[in-house]
mmCIF file of C-alpha atoms and ligand atoms in Angstrom:
data_model
loop_
_atom_site.group_PDB
_atom_site.id
_atom_site.type_symbol
_atom_site.label_atom_id
_atom_site.label_comp_id
_atom_site.label_asym_id
_atom_site.label_seq_id
_atom_site.Cartn_x
_atom_site.Cartn_y
_atom_site.Cartn_z
ATOM 1 C CA MET A 30 -2.187 13.194 23.023
ATOM 2 C CA THR A 31 -3.345 10.096 21.171
ATOM 3 C CA ARG A 32 -1.129 9.594 18.190
ATOM 4 C CA LYS A 33 -2.815 8.628 14.949
ATOM 5 C CA ARG A 34 -1.762 5.281 13.551
ATOM 6 C CA VAL A 35 -0.389 5.585 10.022
ATOM 7 C CA GLY A 36 0.121 2.984 7.303
ATOM 8 C CA ILE A 37 2.331 3.872 4.331
ATOM 9 C CA LEU A 38 1.952 2.404 0.842
ATOM 10 C CA ILE A 39 5.109 2.276 -1.283
ATOM 11 C CA SER A 40 6.364 0.688 -4.489
ATOM 12 C CA GLY A 41 10.051 1.540 -4.457
ATOM 13 C CA ARG A 42 12.822 3.513 -2.824
ATOM 14 C CA GLY A 43 10.764 4.923 0.018
ATOM 15 C CA SER A 44 12.590 8.175 0.674
ATOM 16 C CA ASN A 45 9.335 9.969 1.506
ATOM 17 C CA MET A 46 8.416 7.050 3.761
ATOM 18 C CA SER A 47 11.734 7.532 5.553
ATOM 19 C CA THR A 48 11.034 11.198 6.221
ATOM 20 C CA LEU A 49 7.656 10.292 7.754
ATOM 21 C CA ILE A 50 9.317 7.642 9.945
ATOM 22 C CA GLU A 51 11.939 10.186 10.983
ATOM 23 C CA ALA A 52 9.341 12.843 11.853
ATOM 24 C CA ALA A 53 7.331 10.327 13.867
ATOM 25 C CA ARG A 54 10.355 9.597 16.067
ATOM 26 C CA SER A 55 9.644 12.843 17.850
ATOM 27 C CA PRO A 56 7.353 12.182 20.823
ATOM 28 C CA ASP A 57 5.331 15.315 20.151
ATOM 29 C CA TYR A 58 4.581 14.322 16.544
ATOM 30 C CA PRO A 59 0.848 13.496 16.356
ATOM 31 C CA ALA A 60 1.264 10.305 14.317
ATOM 32 C CA GLU A 61 3.155 7.036 14.518
ATOM 33 C CA ILE A 62 4.057 4.812 11.577
ATOM 34 C CA VAL A 63 2.683 1.363 12.340
ATOM 35 C CA GLY A 64 3.032 -0.443 9.026
ATOM 36 C CA VAL A 65 4.415 -0.212 5.502
ATOM 37 C CA LEU A 66 2.810 -2.097 2.648
ATOM 38 C CA SER A 67 4.351 -2.505 -0.808
ATOM 39 C CA ASN A 68 2.921 -3.911 -4.011
ATOM 40 C CA ARG A 69 6.479 -4.929 -4.929
ATOM 41 C CA ALA A 70 8.374 -7.392 -2.746
ATOM 42 C CA ALA A 71 11.665 -5.931 -4.033
ATOM 43 C CA ALA A 72 10.870 -2.354 -2.979
ATOM 44 C CA PRO A 73 13.987 -1.128 -1.127
ATOM 45 C CA GLY A 74 11.768 0.833 1.260
ATOM 46 C CA LEU A 75 10.449 -2.407 2.775
ATOM 47 C CA ALA A 76 13.875 -3.308 4.154
ATOM 48 C CA THR A 77 14.308 0.242 5.456
ATOM 49 C CA ALA A 78 11.008 0.026 7.333
ATOM 50 C CA ALA A 79 11.742 -3.451 8.682
ATOM 51 C CA ALA A 80 15.114 -2.228 9.962
ATOM 52 C CA GLU A 81 13.185 0.437 11.898
ATOM 53 C CA GLY A 82 11.126 -2.301 13.561
ATOM 54 C CA ILE A 83 7.995 -1.354 11.617
ATOM 55 C CA ALA A 84 5.586 -4.054 10.428
ATOM 56 C CA THR A 85 5.802 -4.650 6.687
ATOM 57 C CA ALA A 86 3.786 -6.527 4.088
ATOM 58 C CA SER A 87 4.050 -7.028 0.366
ATOM 59 C CA LEU A 88 1.127 -7.906 -1.854
ATOM 60 C CA ALA A 89 1.456 -8.469 -5.598
ATOM 61 C CA GLN A 90 -1.632 -7.384 -7.495
ATOM 62 C CA SER A 91 -0.903 -10.066 -10.121
ATOM 63 C CA LYS A 92 -1.663 -12.761 -7.531
ATOM 64 C CA PHE A 93 -5.276 -11.583 -7.264
ATOM 65 C CA PRO A 94 -8.027 -12.218 -9.828
ATOM 66 C CA THR A 95 -9.248 -8.621 -9.694
ATOM 67 C CA ARG A 96 -8.014 -5.229 -8.545
ATOM 68 C CA ASP A 97 -10.879 -5.021 -6.039
ATOM 69 C CA MET A 98 -9.785 -8.293 -4.410
ATOM 70 C CA PHE A 99 -6.202 -7.042 -4.203
ATOM 71 C CA GLU A 100 -7.344 -3.778 -2.658
ATOM 72 C CA ASP A 101 -9.658 -5.546 -0.193
ATOM 73 C CA VAL A 102 -6.644 -7.433 1.124
ATOM 74 C CA MET A 103 -4.701 -4.161 1.301
ATOM 75 C CA THR A 104 -7.487 -2.718 3.444
ATOM 76 C CA GLN A 105 -7.569 -5.858 5.611
ATOM 77 C CA THR A 106 -3.799 -5.589 6.110
ATOM 78 C CA LEU A 107 -4.014 -1.894 7.008
ATOM 79 C CA GLU A 108 -6.907 -2.596 9.384
ATOM 80 C CA SER A 109 -4.967 -5.431 11.008
ATOM 81 C CA TRP A 110 -2.503 -2.674 11.960
ATOM 82 C CA ASP A 111 -5.382 -0.540 13.234
ATOM 83 C CA VAL A 112 -4.487 2.239 10.836
ATOM 84 C CA ASP A 113 -6.238 5.630 11.085
ATOM 85 C CA ILE A 114 -4.467 7.357 8.178
ATOM 86 C CA VAL A 115 -2.955 6.013 4.939
ATOM 87 C CA CYS A 116 -0.029 7.820 3.289
ATOM 88 C CA LEU A 117 0.809 7.007 -0.317
ATOM 89 C CA ALA A 118 4.530 7.504 -0.826
ATOM 90 C CA GLY A 119 5.557 6.523 -4.327
ATOM 91 C CA PHE A 120 2.809 3.909 -4.599
ATOM 92 C CA MET A 121 2.697 3.311 -8.350
ATOM 93 C CA ARG A 122 -0.793 1.867 -8.727
ATOM 94 C CA ILE A 123 -4.012 3.624 -9.581
ATOM 95 C CA LEU A 124 -6.489 2.861 -6.802
ATOM 96 C CA GLY A 125 -10.064 1.760 -7.405
ATOM 97 C CA ASP A 126 -13.098 3.689 -6.229
ATOM 98 C CA ASP A 127 -14.029 1.253 -3.435
ATOM 99 C CA PHE A 128 -10.602 1.497 -1.824
ATOM 100 C CA VAL A 129 -10.528 5.264 -2.206
ATOM 101 C CA HIS A 130 -14.017 5.666 -0.739
ATOM 102 C CA HIS A 131 -13.179 3.383 2.161
ATOM 103 C CA TRP A 132 -10.244 5.642 3.136
ATOM 104 C CA ALA A 133 -11.816 8.939 2.053
ATOM 105 C CA GLY A 134 -10.548 11.867 4.117
ATOM 106 C CA ARG A 135 -7.986 9.574 5.722
ATOM 107 C CA MET A 136 -5.658 9.001 2.763
ATOM 108 C CA ILE A 137 -3.086 11.450 1.381
ATOM 109 C CA ASN A 138 -0.485 11.377 -1.394
ATOM 110 C CA ILE A 139 2.674 13.235 -2.373
ATOM 111 C CA HIS A 140 2.840 14.197 -6.028
ATOM 112 C CA PRO A 141 5.878 15.730 -7.735
ATOM 113 C CA SER A 142 4.227 18.722 -9.385
ATOM 114 C CA LEU A 143 2.290 21.834 -8.533
ATOM 115 C CA LEU A 144 -1.142 20.280 -8.982
ATOM 116 C CA PRO A 145 -3.394 20.735 -10.901
ATOM 117 C CA LEU A 146 -0.428 20.964 -13.300
ATOM 118 C CA TYR A 147 1.097 17.692 -14.499
ATOM 119 C CA LYS A 148 -1.106 14.992 -13.050
ATOM 120 C CA GLY A 149 0.176 11.474 -13.659
ATOM 121 C CA LEU A 150 3.696 10.395 -14.582
ATOM 122 C CA HIS A 151 6.867 12.067 -15.924
ATOM 123 C CA THR A 152 6.088 15.384 -14.308
ATOM 124 C CA HIS A 153 9.648 16.730 -14.419
ATOM 125 C CA GLU A 154 10.099 15.935 -18.106
ATOM 126 C CA ARG A 155 6.798 17.610 -18.912
ATOM 127 C CA ALA A 156 7.603 20.739 -16.893
ATOM 128 C CA LEU A 157 10.950 21.044 -18.715
ATOM 129 C CA ALA A 158 9.349 20.450 -22.122
ATOM 130 C CA ASP A 159 6.900 23.271 -21.389
ATOM 131 C CA GLY A 160 9.683 25.650 -20.432
ATOM 132 C CA ALA A 161 8.163 26.068 -16.966
ATOM 133 C CA ARG A 162 10.052 28.510 -14.723
ATOM 134 C CA VAL A 163 8.577 27.092 -11.546
ATOM 135 C CA HIS A 164 7.867 23.508 -10.551
ATOM 136 C CA GLY A 165 7.271 21.762 -7.251
ATOM 137 C CA CYS A 166 5.261 19.236 -5.307
ATOM 138 C CA THR A 167 1.884 18.818 -3.640
ATOM 139 C CA VAL A 168 0.495 16.779 -0.761
ATOM 140 C CA HIS A 169 -3.195 16.190 -1.384
ATOM 141 C CA PHE A 170 -6.166 14.139 -0.256
ATOM 142 C CA VAL A 171 -6.769 11.093 -2.413
ATOM 143 C CA THR A 172 -10.053 11.046 -4.315
ATOM 144 C CA PRO A 173 -11.149 8.777 -7.176
ATOM 145 C CA GLY A 174 -9.817 11.111 -9.900
ATOM 146 C CA LEU A 175 -6.060 10.679 -10.393
ATOM 147 C CA ASP A 176 -4.150 13.418 -8.517
ATOM 148 C CA GLU A 177 -7.339 15.475 -8.190
ATOM 149 C CA GLY A 178 -8.024 15.684 -4.461
ATOM 150 C CA ALA A 179 -7.760 18.902 -2.481
ATOM 151 C CA ALA A 180 -4.239 20.137 -1.855
ATOM 152 C CA ILE A 181 -2.985 20.278 1.727
ATOM 153 C CA LEU A 182 0.469 21.788 1.156
ATOM 154 C CA GLN A 183 2.514 22.754 -1.873
ATOM 155 C CA ALA A 184 6.116 23.831 -2.300
ATOM 156 C CA GLU A 185 7.670 25.558 -5.298
ATOM 157 C CA VAL A 186 11.170 25.208 -6.680
ATOM 158 C CA PRO A 187 12.751 27.196 -9.517
ATOM 159 C CA VAL A 188 13.539 25.499 -12.807
ATOM 160 C CA LEU A 189 17.158 26.462 -13.531
ATOM 161 C CA PRO A 190 18.962 26.818 -16.854
ATOM 162 C CA GLY A 191 20.545 23.495 -17.765
ATOM 163 C CA ASP A 192 18.210 21.474 -15.586
ATOM 164 C CA THR A 193 17.641 17.857 -16.550
ATOM 165 C CA ALA A 194 14.710 15.789 -15.355
ATOM 166 C CA ASP A 195 17.038 14.266 -12.761
ATOM 167 C CA SER A 196 18.405 17.535 -11.427
ATOM 168 C CA LEU A 197 14.913 18.992 -11.248
ATOM 169 C CA ALA A 198 13.561 15.842 -9.566
ATOM 170 C CA ALA A 199 16.305 16.053 -6.943
ATOM 171 C CA ARG A 200 15.424 19.691 -6.180
ATOM 172 C CA VAL A 201 11.722 18.828 -5.917
ATOM 173 C CA LEU A 202 12.442 15.803 -3.711
ATOM 174 C CA ILE A 203 14.064 18.016 -1.076
ATOM 175 C CA GLU A 204 10.773 19.893 -0.835
ATOM 176 C CA GLU A 205 8.726 16.679 -0.837
ATOM 177 C CA HIS A 206 10.674 15.586 2.222
ATOM 178 C CA ARG A 207 9.901 18.894 3.907
ATOM 179 C CA ILE A 208 6.176 19.175 3.214
ATOM 180 C CA TYR A 209 5.055 15.549 3.569
ATOM 181 C CA PRO A 210 5.771 15.274 7.309
ATOM 182 C CA GLU A 211 4.243 18.719 7.777
ATOM 183 C CA ALA A 212 1.055 17.774 5.911
ATOM 184 C CA LEU A 213 0.697 14.562 7.908
ATOM 185 C CA ARG A 214 1.145 16.586 11.072
ATOM 186 C CA LEU A 215 -1.717 18.869 10.048
ATOM 187 C CA LEU A 216 -4.046 15.953 9.289
ATOM 188 C CA ALA A 217 -3.105 13.842 12.311
ATOM 189 C CA SER A 218 -3.538 16.754 14.685
ATOM 190 C CA GLY A 219 -6.953 17.619 13.259
ATOM 191 C CA LYS A 220 -5.833 21.058 12.022
ATOM 192 C CA ILE A 221 -7.103 20.224 8.554
ATOM 193 C CA ALA A 222 -9.784 17.930 7.201
ATOM 194 C CA ALA A 223 -10.916 16.895 3.744
ATOM 195 C CA PRO A 224 -13.354 19.406 2.205
HETATM 196 C C1 GRF B 311 8.324 10.822 -5.326
HETATM 197 O O1 GRF B 311 8.824 11.728 -6.246
HETATM 198 C C2 GRF B 311 6.833 11.009 -5.144
HETATM 199 O O2 GRF B 311 6.461 12.329 -5.265
HETATM 200 C C3 GRF B 311 6.290 10.223 -6.295
HETATM 201 O O3 GRF B 311 7.112 9.091 -6.396
HETATM 202 C C4 GRF B 311 8.395 9.390 -5.849
HETATM 203 C C5 GRF B 311 8.635 8.403 -4.767
HETATM 204 O O4 GRF B 311 9.925 8.512 -4.231
HETATM 205 N N1 GRF B 311 4.887 9.961 -6.068
HETATM 206 P P1 GRF B 311 10.252 7.781 -2.855
HETATM 207 O O5 GRF B 311 9.926 6.295 -3.055
HETATM 208 O O6 GRF B 311 9.451 8.415 -1.780
HETATM 209 O O7 GRF B 311 11.727 7.970 -2.673
#
């Protein structure tokens, strides 16, 4: 089995990144994590990845004259790691069309809602404000429209009486950590492909 080489893009804590690293420790997992790139040098996930012996890089968009130039250097960095698949894991930047097209079919994201519900930010607050009974998370292919690509896996959680955005987020995060490694397994092993 040739393992697919995966680069992860983060902006912060990196708990989803950690679950992908953990899954890839298993020799029969079809992917290995070869690099982690952050747009924030202070992202705690960078230190976690470095401690695992994984290559890391941080690139501040503000240092580049345009978003396209920033994203070109992101692609160069990912290609210097020989990446086959890109996983967005709490990467808090909207990506431009050129970058998205370059990685089309090879880039996936975890989003904390049952897409197509609640695209964008503050998903837990919005689900609570709507009185939703069910909430959850989605792993999907990344396409130019924000949070619009085809879903690979979803998981539902109940919204419980007394839930706050934090308690609901914590319940959803448990499911994120379950489905993200599973979705990457499906893509890396060729069991699914972008439509
Ligand atoms: C997760 O809730 C993910 O769904 C969202 O941002 C959060 C990132 O958390 N896109 P972490 O950095 O993976 O801990």
